[in-house]
Coordinates of C-alpha atoms and ligand atoms in Angstrom, one line a residue:
X2 CA -28.1 -2.9 15.7
X3 CA -30.1 -5.6 13.9
X4 CA -29.5 -7.4 10.6
X5 CA -31.9 -8.5 7.9
X6 CA -31.6 -10.3 4.6
X7 CA -31.5 -8.5 1.2
X8 CA -34.3 -11.0 0.2
X9 CA -36.5 -10.3 3.2
X10 CA -36.8 -13.9 4.3
X11 CA -35.5 -13.8 7.9
X12 CA -36.6 -12.1 11.2
X13 CA -34.0 -9.5 12.4
X14 CA -31.0 -11.0 14.1
X15 CA -28.0 -9.6 16.1
X16 CA -24.5 -8.9 14.9
X17 CA -23.1 -12.1 16.4
X18 CA -25.9 -14.2 14.9
X19 CA -25.2 -12.5 11.5
X20 CA -21.5 -13.5 11.8
X21 CA -22.3 -17.1 12.6
X22 CA -25.0 -17.3 9.8
X23 CA -22.7 -16.0 7.0
X24 CA -25.1 -16.3 4.1
X25 CA -28.7 -15.5 5.1
X26 CA -30.8 -18.7 5.3
X27 CA -33.1 -17.4 2.6
X28 CA -30.2 -17.2 0.2
X29 CA -29.8 -13.4 0.5
X30 CA -27.0 -11.4 2.2
X31 CA -27.2 -9.8 5.6
X32 CA -27.3 -6.1 6.1
X33 CA -27.9 -3.7 9.0
X34 CA -31.5 -2.4 9.3
X35 CA -30.2 1.2 9.7
X36 CA -27.0 3.2 9.7
X37 CA -25.7 5.1 12.7
X38 CA -25.4 8.9 12.4
X39 CA -21.9 10.1 13.2
X40 CA -22.0 13.5 15.0
X41 CA -19.4 16.2 14.4
X42 CA -18.1 15.8 17.9
X43 CA -17.6 12.1 17.3
X44 CA -15.8 12.8 14.0
X45 CA -13.5 15.3 15.6
X46 CA -12.6 12.8 18.3
X47 CA -12.0 10.1 15.7
X48 CA -9.4 12.2 13.8
X49 CA -6.8 11.7 16.6
X50 CA -7.3 8.0 17.0
X51 CA -4.8 5.3 16.2
X52 CA -5.9 2.6 13.7
X53 CA -6.9 0.0 16.3
X54 CA -8.7 2.7 18.4
X55 CA -10.7 3.8 15.3
X56 CA -11.4 0.2 14.3
X57 CA -12.9 -0.3 17.8
X58 CA -15.1 2.8 17.5
X59 CA -16.4 2.0 14.0
X60 CA -16.9 -1.7 14.6
X61 CA -18.7 -1.1 17.9
X62 CA -21.4 0.8 16.0
X63 CA -22.3 -2.4 14.3
X64 CA -21.3 -5.1 16.8
X65 CA -23.6 -3.9 19.5
X66 CA -24.1 -7.3 21.1
X67 CA -20.4 -7.8 22.0
X68 CA -19.5 -6.2 25.3
X69 CA -17.3 -3.2 24.6
X70 CA -14.3 -4.4 26.6
X71 CA -14.3 -7.7 24.8
X72 CA -14.6 -6.1 21.4
X73 CA -11.7 -3.8 22.2
X74 CA -9.6 -6.8 23.0
X75 CA -10.6 -8.6 19.8
X76 CA -9.7 -5.6 17.7
X77 CA -6.4 -5.0 19.4
X78 CA -5.4 -8.7 19.0
X79 CA -6.4 -8.6 15.3
X80 CA -4.2 -5.7 14.4
X81 CA -1.2 -6.5 16.6
X82 CA -0.2 -9.1 13.9
X83 CA 0.4 -6.2 11.4
X84 CA 4.0 -5.2 10.8
X85 CA 3.3 -1.4 10.5
X86 CA 2.4 0.8 13.4
X87 CA -0.3 2.5 11.4
X88 CA -1.7 -0.9 10.2
X89 CA -2.8 0.7 6.8
X90 CA -0.5 3.6 6.2
X91 CA -0.9 6.2 3.4
X92 CA 2.1 7.0 1.2
X93 CA 2.0 9.8 -1.3
X94 CA 3.6 9.1 -4.7
X95 CA 3.2 12.1 -7.1
X96 CA -0.4 13.1 -7.0
X97 CA -1.7 9.7 -5.9
X98 CA -2.0 8.5 -2.3
X99 CA -1.4 4.8 -1.9
X100 CA -3.1 3.1 1.0
X101 CA -1.0 0.1 1.8
X102 CA -3.3 -2.7 3.0
X103 CA -0.6 -5.4 2.8
X104 CA 1.1 -5.2 6.2
X105 CA -0.7 -8.3 7.6
X106 CA 0.7 -11.8 7.9
X107 CA -0.1 -12.9 4.3
X108 CA 0.7 -9.6 2.7
X109 CA -2.7 -9.0 1.1
X110 CA -5.6 -6.8 2.2
X111 CA -7.8 -9.8 3.1
X112 CA -5.8 -10.1 6.3
X113 CA -7.5 -6.9 7.6
X114 CA -10.9 -8.7 7.6
X115 CA -9.8 -12.3 8.3
X116 CA -7.6 -11.6 11.3
X117 CA -10.7 -10.0 12.9
X118 CA -13.1 -12.7 11.7
X119 CA -10.9 -15.5 13.1
X120 CA -10.8 -13.9 16.5
X121 CA -14.6 -13.2 16.5
X122 CA -15.3 -16.9 15.6
X123 CA -13.0 -18.1 18.4
X124 CA -14.6 -15.7 20.9
X125 CA -18.2 -16.7 20.0
X126 CA -17.4 -20.5 19.9
X127 CA -15.8 -20.3 23.3
X128 CA -19.0 -18.6 24.7
X129 CA -21.4 -21.1 23.1
X130 CA -19.2 -24.1 23.7
X131 CA -19.5 -25.0 20.0
X132 CA -17.0 -26.1 17.4
X133 CA -16.5 -25.3 13.8
X134 CA -14.9 -26.9 10.8
X135 CA -14.2 -24.2 8.2
X136 CA -14.2 -25.4 4.6
X137 CA -13.2 -23.4 1.6
X138 CA -11.7 -23.5 -1.8
X139 CA -9.1 -20.9 -2.9
X140 CA -7.3 -19.8 -6.0
X141 CA -4.5 -18.5 -3.7
X142 CA -5.1 -15.4 -1.7
X143 CA -8.2 -16.0 0.4
X144 CA -6.9 -19.4 1.5
X145 CA -3.7 -18.2 3.1
X146 CA -5.4 -15.2 4.8
X147 CA -8.1 -17.5 6.2
X148 CA -5.5 -20.0 7.4
X149 CA -3.6 -17.2 9.2
X150 CA -6.9 -15.9 10.6
X151 CA -7.6 -19.2 12.5
X152 CA -4.3 -21.0 12.9
X153 CA -3.8 -22.4 16.4
X154 CA -7.3 -21.3 17.5
X155 CA -9.4 -23.4 19.8
X156 CA -12.6 -25.1 18.6
X157 CA -11.8 -24.3 15.0
X158 CA -10.4 -26.6 12.3
X159 CA -9.8 -25.3 8.8
X160 CA -9.8 -27.3 5.5
X161 CA -8.6 -25.4 2.5
X162 CA -8.7 -26.8 -1.0
X163 CA -6.3 -25.4 -3.5
X164 CA -5.7 -26.6 -7.1
X165 CA -2.5 -28.7 -7.0
X166 CA 0.4 -27.0 -8.8
X167 CA -1.9 -24.2 -10.0
X168 CA -1.3 -21.6 -7.4
X169 CA 1.9 -19.6 -7.3
X170 CA 4.9 -21.1 -5.4
X171 CA 4.7 -18.4 -2.8
X172 CA 0.9 -18.8 -2.3
X173 CA 1.3 -22.5 -1.9
X174 CA 4.1 -22.1 0.6
X175 CA 2.2 -19.5 2.6
X176 CA -0.5 -22.1 3.1
X177 CA 1.4 -25.3 3.5
X178 CA 4.1 -24.1 5.9
X179 CA 1.5 -23.4 8.5
X180 CA 1.9 -26.5 10.7
X181 CA -0.7 -25.9 13.4
X182 CA -2.7 -29.0 14.0
X183 CA -6.0 -27.3 13.2
X184 CA -4.9 -26.4 9.6
X185 CA -5.5 -28.9 6.8
X186 CA -4.3 -28.1 3.3
X187 CA -5.8 -30.3 0.6
X188 CA -4.2 -29.9 -2.8
X189 CA -6.8 -31.3 -5.2
X190 CA -5.9 -32.8 -8.6
X191 CA -8.1 -30.4 -10.5
X192 CA -8.9 -26.7 -11.0
X193 CA -10.1 -24.0 -8.7
X194 CA -13.6 -24.4 -10.2
X195 CA -13.5 -28.1 -9.3
X196 CA -12.6 -27.2 -5.8
X197 CA -15.4 -24.7 -5.5
X198 CA -17.9 -27.2 -6.9
X199 CA -16.9 -29.8 -4.3
X200 CA -17.2 -27.2 -1.5
X201 CA -20.6 -26.2 -2.7
X202 CA -21.8 -29.8 -3.0
X203 CA -20.6 -30.6 0.6
X204 CA -22.3 -27.5 2.0
X205 CA -25.5 -28.7 0.2
X206 CA -25.3 -32.0 2.1
X207 CA -27.2 -30.6 5.1
X208 CA -26.7 -33.7 7.3
X209 CA -23.0 -33.6 6.8
X210 CA -22.9 -29.8 7.3
X211 CA -24.8 -30.1 10.6
X212 CA -22.8 -33.1 11.8
X213 CA -19.5 -31.4 11.3
X214 CA -20.6 -27.8 12.0
X215 CA -19.3 -26.6 8.7
X216 CA -18.5 -22.9 8.5
X217 CA -17.6 -20.7 5.6
X218 CA -15.1 -17.8 5.5
X219 CA -15.9 -16.3 2.1
X220 CA -16.3 -12.6 1.4
X221 CA -20.0 -12.3 2.1
X222 CA -19.6 -12.4 5.9
X223 CA -20.7 -9.1 7.3
X224 CA -17.8 -9.0 9.8
X225 CA -15.4 -8.9 6.9
X226 CA -17.2 -5.9 5.4
X227 CA -17.3 -4.0 8.6
X228 CA -13.6 -4.5 9.3
X229 CA -12.9 -3.1 5.9
X230 CA -15.0 0.1 6.4
X231 CA -12.4 1.2 8.9
X232 CA -9.5 2.0 6.6
X233 CA -11.7 4.1 4.3
X234 CA -12.6 6.3 7.3
X235 CA -9.0 6.3 8.5
X236 CA -7.7 7.6 5.2
X237 CA -10.6 10.1 4.6
X238 CA -10.1 11.6 8.1
X239 CA -6.3 11.9 7.6
X240 CA -6.7 13.8 4.3
X241 CA -9.6 16.0 5.3
X242 CA -7.7 16.9 8.5
X243 CA -5.0 18.2 6.2
X244 CA -7.4 20.5 4.4
X245 CA -9.0 18.4 1.7
X246 CA -12.8 18.8 1.5
X247 CA -13.5 15.5 -0.1
X248 CA -11.6 12.4 -1.1
X249 CA -11.9 9.8 -3.9
X250 CA -10.9 6.2 -3.6
X251 CA -9.9 3.8 -6.4
X252 CA -10.5 0.2 -5.5
X253 CA -9.2 -2.9 -7.5
X254 CA -12.4 -5.0 -7.5
X255 CA -13.4 -8.6 -7.9
X256 CA -16.2 -9.7 -5.6
X257 CA -17.4 -6.2 -4.8
X258 CA -16.6 -6.8 -1.1
X259 CA -13.9 -4.2 -0.6
X260 CA -15.6 -1.4 -2.6
X261 CA -18.9 -2.2 -0.8
X262 CA -17.1 -1.4 2.4
X263 CA -16.2 1.9 0.8
X264 CA -19.9 2.5 0.0
X265 CA -20.7 2.0 3.7
X266 CA -18.0 4.3 4.7
X267 CA -19.4 6.9 2.3
X268 CA -22.8 6.6 3.9
X269 CA -21.3 7.0 7.4
X270 CA -19.3 10.1 6.5
X271 CA -21.6 12.2 4.4
X272 CA -19.7 14.7 2.3
X273 CA -16.2 13.3 3.0
X274 CA -16.0 10.7 0.2
X275 CA -16.9 12.0 -3.2
X276 CA -16.6 9.0 -5.6
X277 CA -15.5 5.4 -5.5
X278 CA -13.6 4.4 -8.6
X279 CA -14.4 0.7 -9.3
X280 CA -11.3 -0.6 -11.1
X281 CA -11.5 -4.0 -12.9
X282 CA -9.2 -6.0 -15.1
X283 CA -10.4 -7.5 -18.4
X284 CA -13.1 -9.2 -16.4
X285 CA -15.2 -6.1 -16.6
X286 CA -18.7 -7.1 -15.5
X287 CA -18.8 -4.4 -12.9
X288 CA -17.3 -1.7 -15.1
X289 CA -20.1 -2.4 -17.7
X290 CA -22.6 -2.2 -14.9
X291 CA -21.4 1.3 -13.8
X292 CA -20.7 2.6 -17.3
X293 CA -23.5 1.0 -19.3
X294 CA -26.2 0.0 -16.8
X295 CA -25.9 -3.6 -17.7
X296 CA -25.0 -6.5 -15.5
X297 CA -24.3 -9.5 -17.6
X298 CA -22.1 -12.6 -17.3
X299 CA -19.2 -13.4 -19.7
X300 CA -16.5 -16.0 -19.6
X301 CA -13.7 -15.5 -17.1
X302 CA -10.4 -14.6 -18.6
X303 CA -7.0 -15.2 -16.9
X304 CA -5.0 -12.1 -16.2
X305 CA -2.0 -10.9 -14.3
X306 CA -4.3 -9.9 -11.4
X307 CA -5.8 -13.3 -10.7
X308 CA -7.6 -12.3 -7.5
X309 CA -9.8 -10.2 -9.6
X310 CA -10.5 -12.8 -12.3
X311 CA -14.1 -13.1 -11.2
X312 CA -17.3 -12.7 -13.1
X313 CA -19.9 -13.2 -10.4
X314 CA -19.5 -10.5 -7.8
X315 CA -20.8 -12.2 -4.6
X316 CA -21.4 -8.9 -2.7
X317 CA -23.2 -7.1 -5.5
X318 CA -26.6 -8.1 -4.2
X319 CA -26.0 -5.8 -1.1
X320 CA -25.6 -2.8 -3.3
X321 CA -28.6 -3.8 -5.5
X322 CA -30.8 -3.8 -2.3
X323 CA -29.9 -0.1 -1.7
X324 CA -30.2 0.8 -5.4
X325 CA -33.7 -0.6 -5.2
X326 CA -34.5 1.6 -2.2
X327 CA -34.3 -1.3 0.3
X328 CA -37.0 -3.2 -1.5
X329 CA -36.3 -6.9 -0.7
X330 CA -39.1 -8.3 -2.9
X331 CA -37.6 -6.5 -5.9
X332 CA -34.0 -7.6 -5.0
X333 CA -35.1 -11.2 -4.7
X334 CA -36.9 -11.0 -8.0
X335 CA -33.9 -9.4 -9.7
X336 CA -31.5 -12.1 -8.4
X337 CA -33.8 -14.8 -9.5
X338 CA -34.0 -13.3 -12.9
X339 CA -30.2 -13.0 -13.0
X340 CA -29.6 -16.6 -12.1
X341 CA -32.1 -17.6 -14.9
X342 CA -30.9 -15.3 -17.6
X343 CA -27.4 -14.2 -16.6
X344 CA -28.4 -10.6 -17.2
X345 CA -29.9 -7.5 -15.5
X346 CA -30.6 -4.2 -17.1
X347 CA -30.9 -0.9 -15.3
X348 CA -33.0 2.2 -16.1
X349 CA -31.6 5.7 -16.8
X350 CA -32.7 6.9 -13.4
X351 CA -30.9 4.0 -11.7
X352 CA -27.8 4.6 -13.8
X353 CA -27.8 8.2 -12.7
X354 CA -28.0 7.1 -9.1
X355 CA -25.1 4.7 -9.7
X356 CA -22.9 7.3 -11.3
X357 CA -23.4 9.7 -8.4
X358 CA -21.4 7.2 -6.3
X359 CA -19.2 5.3 -8.6
X360 CA -16.9 5.9 -11.5
X361 CA -15.3 2.9 -13.3
X362 CA -12.5 1.8 -15.6
X363 CA -11.5 -1.6 -17.0
X364 CA -7.7 -1.8 -17.2
X365 CA -6.2 -4.4 -19.5
X366 CA -3.0 -6.4 -18.9
X367 CA -0.8 -4.2 -21.1
X368 CA -1.9 -1.0 -19.3
X369 CA -1.3 -2.8 -16.0
X370 CA 2.2 -3.7 -17.0
X371 CA 2.9 -0.2 -18.3
X372 CA 1.6 1.3 -15.0
X373 CA 3.9 -0.8 -12.9
X374 CA 6.8 0.2 -15.2
X375 CA 5.9 3.9 -15.2
X376 CA 5.3 4.1 -11.5
X377 CA 8.6 2.4 -10.8
X378 CA 10.6 4.6 -13.1
X379 CA 9.0 7.8 -11.8
X380 CA 8.9 7.1 -8.1
X381 CA 10.9 4.0 -7.5
X382 CA 7.8 2.5 -6.0
X383 CA 6.7 -1.0 -6.9
X384 CA 3.0 -1.8 -7.4
X385 CA 1.6 -5.3 -7.5
X386 CA -0.6 -6.0 -10.6
X387 CA -3.9 -5.7 -8.6
X388 CA -2.9 -2.3 -7.2
X389 CA -1.7 -1.2 -10.6
X390 CA -5.2 -1.7 -12.0
X391 CA -6.5 0.6 -9.4
X392 CA -3.8 3.1 -9.8
X393 CA -4.3 3.4 -13.6
X394 CA -8.0 3.9 -13.1
X395 CA -7.3 6.4 -10.3
X396 CA -4.9 8.4 -12.5
X397 CA -7.5 8.5 -15.3
X398 CA -10.3 9.6 -13.0
X399 CA -8.4 12.0 -10.7
X400 CA -9.7 15.6 -10.3
X401 CA -7.6 18.5 -9.2
X402 CA -8.3 19.4 -5.6
X403 CA -9.7 16.0 -4.7
X404 CA -7.1 13.6 -3.3
X405 CA -7.2 10.2 -5.0
X406 CA -6.5 7.3 -2.6
X407 CA -5.6 4.1 -4.4
X408 CA -6.0 0.9 -2.4
X409 CA -2.9 -1.3 -2.5
X410 CA -4.4 -4.8 -2.0
X411 CA -1.2 -6.9 -2.2
X412 CA 2.5 -6.7 -1.7
X413 CA 4.4 -6.8 -5.0
X414 CA 6.5 -9.8 -4.0
X415 CA 3.3 -11.9 -3.8
X416 CA 2.9 -11.5 -7.6
X417 CA 6.6 -11.4 -8.4
X418 CA 6.4 -12.8 -11.9
X419 CA 4.1 -10.1 -13.3
X420 CA 6.2 -7.4 -11.5
X421 CA 9.5 -8.8 -12.9
X422 CA 8.1 -8.7 -16.4
X423 CA 7.2 -5.1 -16.0
X424 CA 10.3 -3.7 -14.3
X425 CA 13.0 -6.1 -15.3
X426 CA 13.9 -7.1 -11.7
X427 CA 12.4 -9.1 -8.9
X428 CA 10.7 -7.2 -6.1
X429 CA 12.5 -7.6 -2.8
X430 CA 11.1 -10.3 -0.6
X431 CA 9.7 -9.1 2.7
X432 CA 11.3 -10.6 5.8
X433 CA 8.4 -13.1 6.4
X434 CA 9.0 -14.6 2.9
X435 CA 12.7 -15.2 3.3
X436 CA 13.5 -18.8 3.6
X437 CA 9.9 -19.9 3.2
X438 CA 11.0 -22.6 0.7
X439 CA 13.2 -24.2 3.3
X440 CA 10.6 -24.5 6.0
X441 CA 8.7 -27.7 6.8
X442 CA 5.4 -28.0 5.0
X443 CA 2.3 -30.2 5.2
X444 CA -0.2 -30.8 2.5
X445 CA -2.3 -33.8 1.4
X446 CA -2.6 -34.3 -2.4
X447 CA -6.1 -35.8 -3.2
X448 CA -8.2 -36.5 -6.2
X449 CA -10.8 -33.8 -6.9
X450 CA -13.7 -36.0 -5.5
X451 CA -16.3 -35.0 -3.0
X452 CA -15.9 -38.3 -1.2
X453 CA -12.2 -37.8 -0.6
X454 CA -12.7 -34.4 0.9
X455 CA -15.5 -35.6 3.1
X456 CA -13.2 -38.5 4.2
X457 CA -10.5 -36.0 5.2
X458 CA -13.0 -34.0 7.3
X459 CA -14.4 -37.2 8.9
X460 CA -10.9 -38.2 9.8
X461 CA -9.6 -35.0 11.3
X462 CA -12.6 -32.7 11.7
X463 CA -14.0 -31.6 15.1
X464 CA -17.4 -33.1 16.1
Ligands
LIG513 C1 -9.5 -10.3 -3.1 C2 -8.6 -9.4 -3.8 C3 -9.1 -8.3 -4.6 C4 -10.6 -8.1 -4.8 O1 -11.3 -7.7 -3.7 P1 -12.9 -7.9 -3.7 O2 -13.3 -7.6 -2.3 O3 -13.2 -9.3 -4.1 O4 -13.5 -6.9 -4.7 C5 -8.2 -7.4 -5.1 N1 -6.8 -7.6 -4.9 C6 -6.3 -8.6 -4.2 C7 -4.9 -8.7 -4.1 C8 -7.2 -9.5 -3.6 O5 -6.7 -10.6 -2.9

């Protein structure tokens, strides 16, 4: 399986090269040149597999240059850190199926991809003899999942910038109580945007990037997408084995990474997945895209589901490439036009194509709060605010006879404040959170200056 760029500017590369490249060198995103066909025999065999076994089968279709025995080990190791035997269990509440993606070490769905990516990085660096300093900025969730993905790993250091005192207490503690020597928490005296701007500037300093072998861990890495394809297939096979013909999924969306994995799963399992419901909060760029055929930037507003407070959906270009029938010249032109004008408009024919695959709803904070409250009073089940956005959209779009699977992207205790406001009591802390505040922590508070961050990397980075 080879990989190319959405913008057509690179020669085909292998899976492992794509993982190490992250963003394509021509500024585009990496995609496989073709999709494997899954035979009926294969599908029948997949229905009886455990999550790690299925993950191995699905990922091996894409990671063709990692020897099978090695890949199996990487996959098993990645999902052994989850605290549920099914890794991503389905639980039915009324006429909704909740797929719980929060059983990993940081209690959010990003663990599914980042546990795997961390192991793949370590494996590839051991083979090449190289080293890597991962640098990233976080508003909370990605940072902790990335830290847990690489803590204690050889040949990898990680530097995560978070805005000092502007992430939740639990998010801060999840990051700063990781004491492994290769983990460096930098709390910057500024905002998340300041952090992102610094990271971007440092990556643009090509000499520095080269000297310190800087690596990124953001949601555009193909290995992350591929790891997320697995749970869509896992859920679709479970429900179709029980008699459903087709399944719908509702996905709380920010960067379009998770739902793009659903799009890939839909291509791999023709006929099994009917529609993907793209659920957004008030930051509704992608809802307007699906419903009105317009992709245009607006100001980011802060909501109770902060991991979806995003206007620029970094994985969107991947879908655009397929919408434009794999025409890389056209994709490149559209992305250039978008960065100049902040706006793209789609034709009626394109809109028709979009609506055959996606439905969409934007759910505001009041509806989110009501959904958490209603779900709790009806079923005694507590939704986190991100999940609630997806559940509300899923309830609105559900059709009789087609099971609606709503992806639960975070444990409610991670966003306890919003949950408490909705149900009048605090969600119970999972075991791994108990006593977090009493643990030792390590974090360096630094001014939001590029030079200070570079100095931190120069001081403790691998070379
Ligand atoms: C990252 C995140 C999302 C959004 O996922 P995307 O892949 O960016 O669309 C939703 N919910 C939670 C809890 C997240 O951390």
